[in-house]
Amino acid sequence: MIDLRSDTVTRPSQEMRKAMYDAEVGDDVFKEDPTVNKLEEYAAELLGKEAALFVTSGVMGNQICLNVLSNPGDEVICERDAHIFNYESGSPAKLSGIQLLPVEGKNGVFTAQQVEPLIRPTSAYYMPRTKVIEVENTHNRASGAIWPIEKIIELKHLAKKYNLFYHLDGARIWNASVETGISVKEYASHFDTISCCLSKGLGAPVGSIIAGTKEFIQEAYRVRKSWGGGMRQAGILAAAGLYALKHNIYRLKEDHQKAKYLAQRIAAHPNLEIDPEAVQTNIILFKPLKLSVEEGIKRCKEEGLLLSVGKVDLIRAVTHLDVTMDDIRRAADIIDKVF
Ligand code: TLP
């Protein structure tokens, strides 16, 4: 089977497993796990933030950040297709009592001009308080689109003007960084808080990092514990995260090349619709014109290729470090045949 359902399906390499095996561990709830401490220091440095915290998942990372930045009844502005709006089980409402105000973006990107009129006047006591602007880079449901840095900066100025927090869902910020050459530190510098995943393109089995000021991370630490996310000898997992950060960022370029090749092959097919230019990183979304999404996915599976649903009428393929260029050529042949 060639598995292109997500970049989360990778298995730890031998070298990563060795790093996990060798990890020095302690009880992280006492902050005594040296490997977790090392990972958090390394990640804070890489992201240019005062402090970082190892959390179980991308969802936990985003939700802790939103919880710390807001109070019940507050509002968070995000994009219509944002992960926090579509794929986090309604957690902003459930865990933090906050509501999201989605903005219709273009390719996942929205503008300061769109957001400014949506910011609630602080004098209107009968309205929710606008508290956070959230950006997702790269944007999952926009085919892994990269946010232009000037748009990120524009929104930062707007957030500052209205005294709002600015959060980055940087689950795949590494992909944006290797593609644009803009460092993750530069991306992170524009935001108050950032959440980024170790378990997607970077190939670690578990874990995300959140980063911000020391004061923010102290609060985040409390929230993580209260949600049952306090881990003990988590150094075993942190070792995989450290390995991923040190060895697996630069190679993401290969995943992007594979995605571009696959997108070109799909674009050449008369029964499939895709804008190959929209594929900037490792996520491909395409529309089957003659088969339903479900039928297309089912038939590809029968031929040995696993795909997933991107949006209602779109199929998703994601490239990652466990598929070779040969696998991708074979995947393209299967898609040709099925559709
Ligand atoms: N995305 C998953 C699914 O939930 C769709 C995937 O396969 O792509 N932010 C972004 C932008 C994400 O894409 C994801 C995961 C998360 C946050 C949440 O990460 P996890 O799954 O670790 O909680």
XYZ file of C-alpha atoms and ligand atoms in Angstrom:
362
model
C 0.000 0.000 0.000
C 1.137 3.525 -0.784
C -0.319 5.652 1.989
C -0.901 9.296 1.025
C -3.764 9.949 3.450
C -1.636 12.289 5.548
C 1.935 13.107 6.523
C 0.970 11.825 9.980
C 1.212 8.189 8.843
C 5.015 7.985 8.928
C 6.759 5.516 11.213
C 9.854 6.445 13.206
C 13.080 5.569 11.356
C 15.723 3.269 12.863
C 17.861 6.305 13.800
C 14.908 8.011 15.472
C 14.066 4.817 17.375
C 17.686 4.592 18.497
C 17.503 8.167 19.822
C 14.300 7.221 21.678
C 15.913 4.078 23.078
C 18.921 6.004 24.315
C 16.940 8.914 25.796
C 17.684 9.939 29.346
C 14.378 10.307 31.162
C 12.861 11.581 34.411
C 9.456 12.691 35.680
C 8.400 15.618 33.533
C 5.601 16.625 35.916
C 8.482 17.500 38.301
C 10.222 19.071 35.258
C 12.923 16.447 35.760
C 12.990 14.867 32.333
C 16.280 16.041 30.815
C 15.276 15.132 27.267
C 11.976 17.008 27.440
C 13.829 19.989 28.901
C 16.367 19.781 26.083
C 13.639 19.624 23.431
C 11.812 22.613 24.903
C 15.017 24.683 25.078
C 16.037 23.697 21.553
C 12.569 24.490 20.145
C 12.376 27.856 21.953
C 15.749 28.782 20.455
C 14.761 27.591 16.968
C 11.521 29.594 17.120
C 13.160 32.620 18.748
C 10.746 32.611 21.693
C 11.456 32.902 25.431
C 10.036 29.463 26.211
C 8.401 26.392 24.700
C 6.280 23.491 25.928
C 6.022 19.921 24.627
C 2.375 18.913 24.225
C 0.696 15.747 23.020
C -0.762 16.958 19.717
C -1.450 19.827 17.365
C -5.004 20.133 18.630
C -3.823 20.313 22.231
C -1.244 22.935 21.223
C -3.734 25.206 19.472
C -6.365 24.791 22.157
C -4.002 25.525 25.059
C -2.860 28.689 23.270
C -6.428 29.885 22.641
C -7.389 29.057 26.232
C -4.514 31.035 27.728
C -5.034 34.010 25.413
C -8.773 34.424 25.980
C -11.613 34.298 28.487
C -15.027 32.624 28.128
C -17.261 34.739 25.882
C -14.342 36.071 23.817
C -14.049 35.766 20.059
C -11.230 34.489 17.848
C -10.998 35.523 14.190
C -9.792 32.771 11.854
C -10.171 31.584 8.280
C -13.293 29.687 7.132
C -11.249 26.559 6.359
C -9.006 26.806 9.436
C -8.142 23.590 11.261
C -9.306 25.104 14.585
C -12.722 25.764 12.998
C -13.197 22.484 11.113
C -11.175 19.726 12.692
C -10.785 20.313 16.422
C -14.110 18.854 17.582
C -15.599 22.206 18.577
C -12.963 22.529 21.302
C -12.819 26.329 21.432
C -16.461 26.259 22.614
C -16.167 23.051 24.625
C -12.892 23.680 26.446
C -12.636 27.462 26.613
C -16.157 28.864 26.108
C -14.965 31.013 23.227
C -16.452 31.496 19.782
C -14.761 31.625 16.415
C -15.525 34.203 13.756
C -14.522 32.699 10.415
C -13.446 34.907 7.507
C -13.668 33.715 3.888
C -10.077 33.657 2.679
C -8.588 33.233 -0.766
C -6.435 30.130 -0.798
C -6.595 30.146 3.004
C -5.335 33.721 3.229
C -7.423 36.631 4.485
C -6.513 40.300 4.707
C -6.341 43.073 7.288
C -9.020 44.942 5.278
C -11.386 41.999 5.752
C -10.656 41.708 9.457
C -10.727 45.346 10.607
C -14.522 45.822 10.278
C -15.075 42.555 12.192
C -13.237 43.672 15.319
C -15.821 44.394 17.995
C -15.851 47.867 19.513
C -14.679 47.600 23.106
C -17.477 49.974 24.180
C -20.150 47.464 23.026
C -20.645 45.511 26.265
C -23.384 43.419 24.591
C -20.957 42.033 22.006
C -18.249 39.389 22.460
C -14.732 40.714 22.943
C -12.428 40.164 19.976
C -9.317 38.686 21.543
C -7.210 36.740 19.034
C -6.468 36.632 15.307
C -5.398 33.175 14.145
C -3.486 32.264 10.995
C -2.673 28.761 9.645
C 0.612 28.420 7.751
C 0.827 26.264 5.733
C -2.914 26.009 5.271
C -4.170 22.441 5.337
C -7.553 22.818 3.586
C -6.051 25.242 1.045
C -3.768 22.539 -0.383
C -0.845 23.408 1.891
C -0.791 27.057 0.773
C 1.878 29.338 2.214
C 0.851 32.656 3.754
C 2.716 35.548 2.087
C 4.927 37.177 4.720
C 3.607 40.675 3.904
C 0.049 39.542 4.681
C 1.253 38.076 7.988
C 2.910 41.387 8.847
C -0.172 43.434 7.851
C -2.333 41.422 10.231
C 0.275 41.740 12.982
C 0.012 45.536 12.752
C -3.775 45.281 12.899
C -3.616 43.003 15.939
C -1.268 45.485 17.661
C -3.492 48.460 16.782
C -6.489 46.821 18.482
C -4.530 45.180 21.280
C -5.351 41.651 20.095
C -3.251 38.513 20.423
C -1.905 36.913 17.274
C -1.655 33.090 17.132
C -0.053 30.916 14.470
C -1.198 27.357 13.817
C 2.172 26.401 12.419
C 1.553 22.656 12.358
C 3.465 22.702 9.051
C 5.475 25.915 9.478
C 8.582 23.887 8.600
C 7.152 23.258 5.121
C 6.541 26.982 4.603
C 10.054 27.754 5.783
C 11.957 25.336 3.539
C 9.921 26.404 0.530
C 10.289 30.182 0.973
C 13.695 30.285 2.667
C 12.128 32.421 5.424
C 13.313 31.003 8.744
C 10.822 29.597 11.243
C 12.252 32.168 13.660
C 11.246 34.990 11.312
C 7.748 33.536 10.863
C 7.333 33.035 14.614
C 8.644 36.536 15.405
C 5.425 38.076 14.078
C 3.171 36.101 16.439
C 2.577 36.104 20.194
C 2.116 32.351 20.256
C 2.828 29.487 17.888
C 1.894 25.825 17.801
C 3.886 23.477 15.541
C 3.829 19.744 14.978
C 6.649 17.232 15.255
C 4.459 14.344 14.117
C 3.586 15.470 10.592
C 6.224 16.035 7.916
C 9.013 15.766 10.486
C 8.199 12.136 11.178
C 8.063 11.947 14.987
C 5.466 9.523 16.349
C 3.853 11.990 18.780
C 3.948 15.579 19.848
C 3.757 19.282 19.192
C 5.503 22.343 20.530
C 3.933 25.588 21.637
C 6.041 28.672 22.201
C 5.712 32.241 23.467
C 6.784 34.354 26.419
C 7.881 32.749 29.715
C 4.732 34.038 31.355
C 2.556 32.527 28.617
C 4.278 29.134 28.863
C 3.874 29.088 32.653
C 0.125 29.482 32.212
C 0.116 26.963 29.343
C 1.821 24.487 31.671
C -1.087 24.764 34.126
C -3.671 24.324 31.366
C -1.864 21.300 29.905
C -1.877 19.646 33.337
C -5.524 20.462 33.987
C -6.493 18.859 30.660
C -4.645 15.663 31.548
C -1.641 16.400 29.360
C 1.016 16.167 32.074
C 3.334 13.382 30.951
C 5.899 11.536 33.032
C 8.963 9.919 31.361
C 8.086 11.727 28.154
C 11.754 11.992 27.196
C 11.253 8.836 25.124
C 8.927 10.875 22.911
C 10.841 14.136 23.188
C 13.951 12.351 21.876
C 12.039 11.589 18.670
C 10.987 15.240 18.477
C 14.565 16.445 18.931
C 15.762 14.026 16.269
C 13.004 15.274 13.938
C 13.942 18.936 14.430
C 17.630 18.253 13.886
C 17.389 15.931 10.876
C 14.061 16.140 9.116
C 13.332 19.787 8.348
C 15.513 20.415 5.323
C 14.443 17.218 3.556
C 10.831 18.460 3.379
C 11.871 19.989 0.045
C 11.782 16.464 -1.390
C 8.161 16.059 -0.265
C 7.286 19.278 -2.079
C 8.979 18.073 -5.269
C 7.044 14.810 -5.085
C 3.781 16.714 -4.552
C 4.481 18.949 -7.554
C 5.176 15.937 -9.758
C 1.939 14.245 -8.660
C -0.037 17.477 -9.164
C 1.303 17.770 -12.740
C 0.306 14.180 -13.505
C -3.183 14.812 -12.073
C -3.480 18.061 -14.053
C -2.797 16.148 -17.279
C -5.800 13.871 -16.647
C -9.008 14.841 -18.475
C -11.278 13.532 -15.690
C -9.558 15.328 -12.830
C -9.525 18.989 -11.900
C -6.613 20.616 -10.097
C -4.706 23.870 -10.184
C -1.119 22.570 -10.048
C 0.096 26.102 -9.207
C -1.895 25.894 -5.947
C 0.311 23.029 -4.778
C 3.104 24.884 -3.009
C 4.133 22.326 -0.408
C 3.140 18.706 0.325
C -0.666 18.682 0.139
C -2.586 18.008 -3.076
C -6.329 18.508 -3.454
C -8.082 17.450 -6.627
C -11.620 17.067 -7.899
C -12.796 13.899 -9.654
C -15.188 14.808 -12.476
C -16.503 11.353 -13.421
C -16.459 9.454 -10.111
C -17.622 10.495 -6.641
C -14.931 11.255 -4.051
C -15.900 8.121 -2.075
C -15.897 5.850 -5.136
C -12.557 7.264 -6.317
C -10.939 6.691 -2.920
C -12.396 3.170 -2.723
C -11.115 2.160 -6.161
C -7.662 3.607 -5.514
C -7.513 1.559 -2.334
C -8.321 -1.602 -4.299
C -5.317 -0.762 -6.499
C -2.997 -0.200 -3.518
C -3.204 3.567 -2.967
C -4.663 5.215 0.131
C -6.087 8.735 -0.264
C -8.382 10.795 1.964
C -11.196 13.334 1.689
C -9.848 16.894 1.528
C -13.163 18.733 1.448
C -16.604 17.502 0.446
C -15.866 17.377 -3.278
C -12.081 17.079 -3.163
C -9.682 14.159 -2.723
C -6.492 14.731 -0.738
C -3.020 13.263 -1.203
C -0.159 14.209 1.117
C 3.497 13.407 0.457
C 5.865 12.520 3.286
C 9.167 10.907 4.194
C 7.889 7.327 4.020
C 7.121 7.448 0.269
C 9.782 7.353 -2.419
C 9.666 8.992 -5.828
C 8.960 5.524 -7.258
C 5.936 5.209 -4.961
C 4.719 8.589 -6.210
C 5.090 7.525 -9.855
C 3.142 4.365 -9.045
C 0.498 6.439 -7.215
C 0.145 8.636 -10.316
C -0.259 5.523 -12.501
C -2.977 4.183 -10.181
C -4.801 7.536 -10.279
C -4.541 7.561 -14.097
C -6.035 4.090 -14.294
C -8.832 4.543 -11.724
C -10.170 7.887 -12.900
N -4.254 17.673 10.579
C -4.608 16.323 10.231
C -6.120 16.147 10.255
O -6.661 16.639 11.419
C -6.823 16.784 9.104
C -4.059 15.996 8.867
O -4.039 14.811 8.539
O -3.651 16.904 8.137
N -3.247 22.121 12.656
C -3.187 21.723 11.369
C -2.978 22.729 10.304
C -3.305 20.362 11.058
O -3.262 19.982 9.794
C -3.485 19.432 12.107
C -3.664 17.961 11.821
C -3.540 19.904 13.423
C -3.415 21.257 13.663
C -3.774 18.988 14.598
O -2.722 18.117 14.822
P -2.937 16.739 15.639
O -3.571 15.793 14.679
O -1.564 16.374 16.036
O -3.786 17.030 16.794
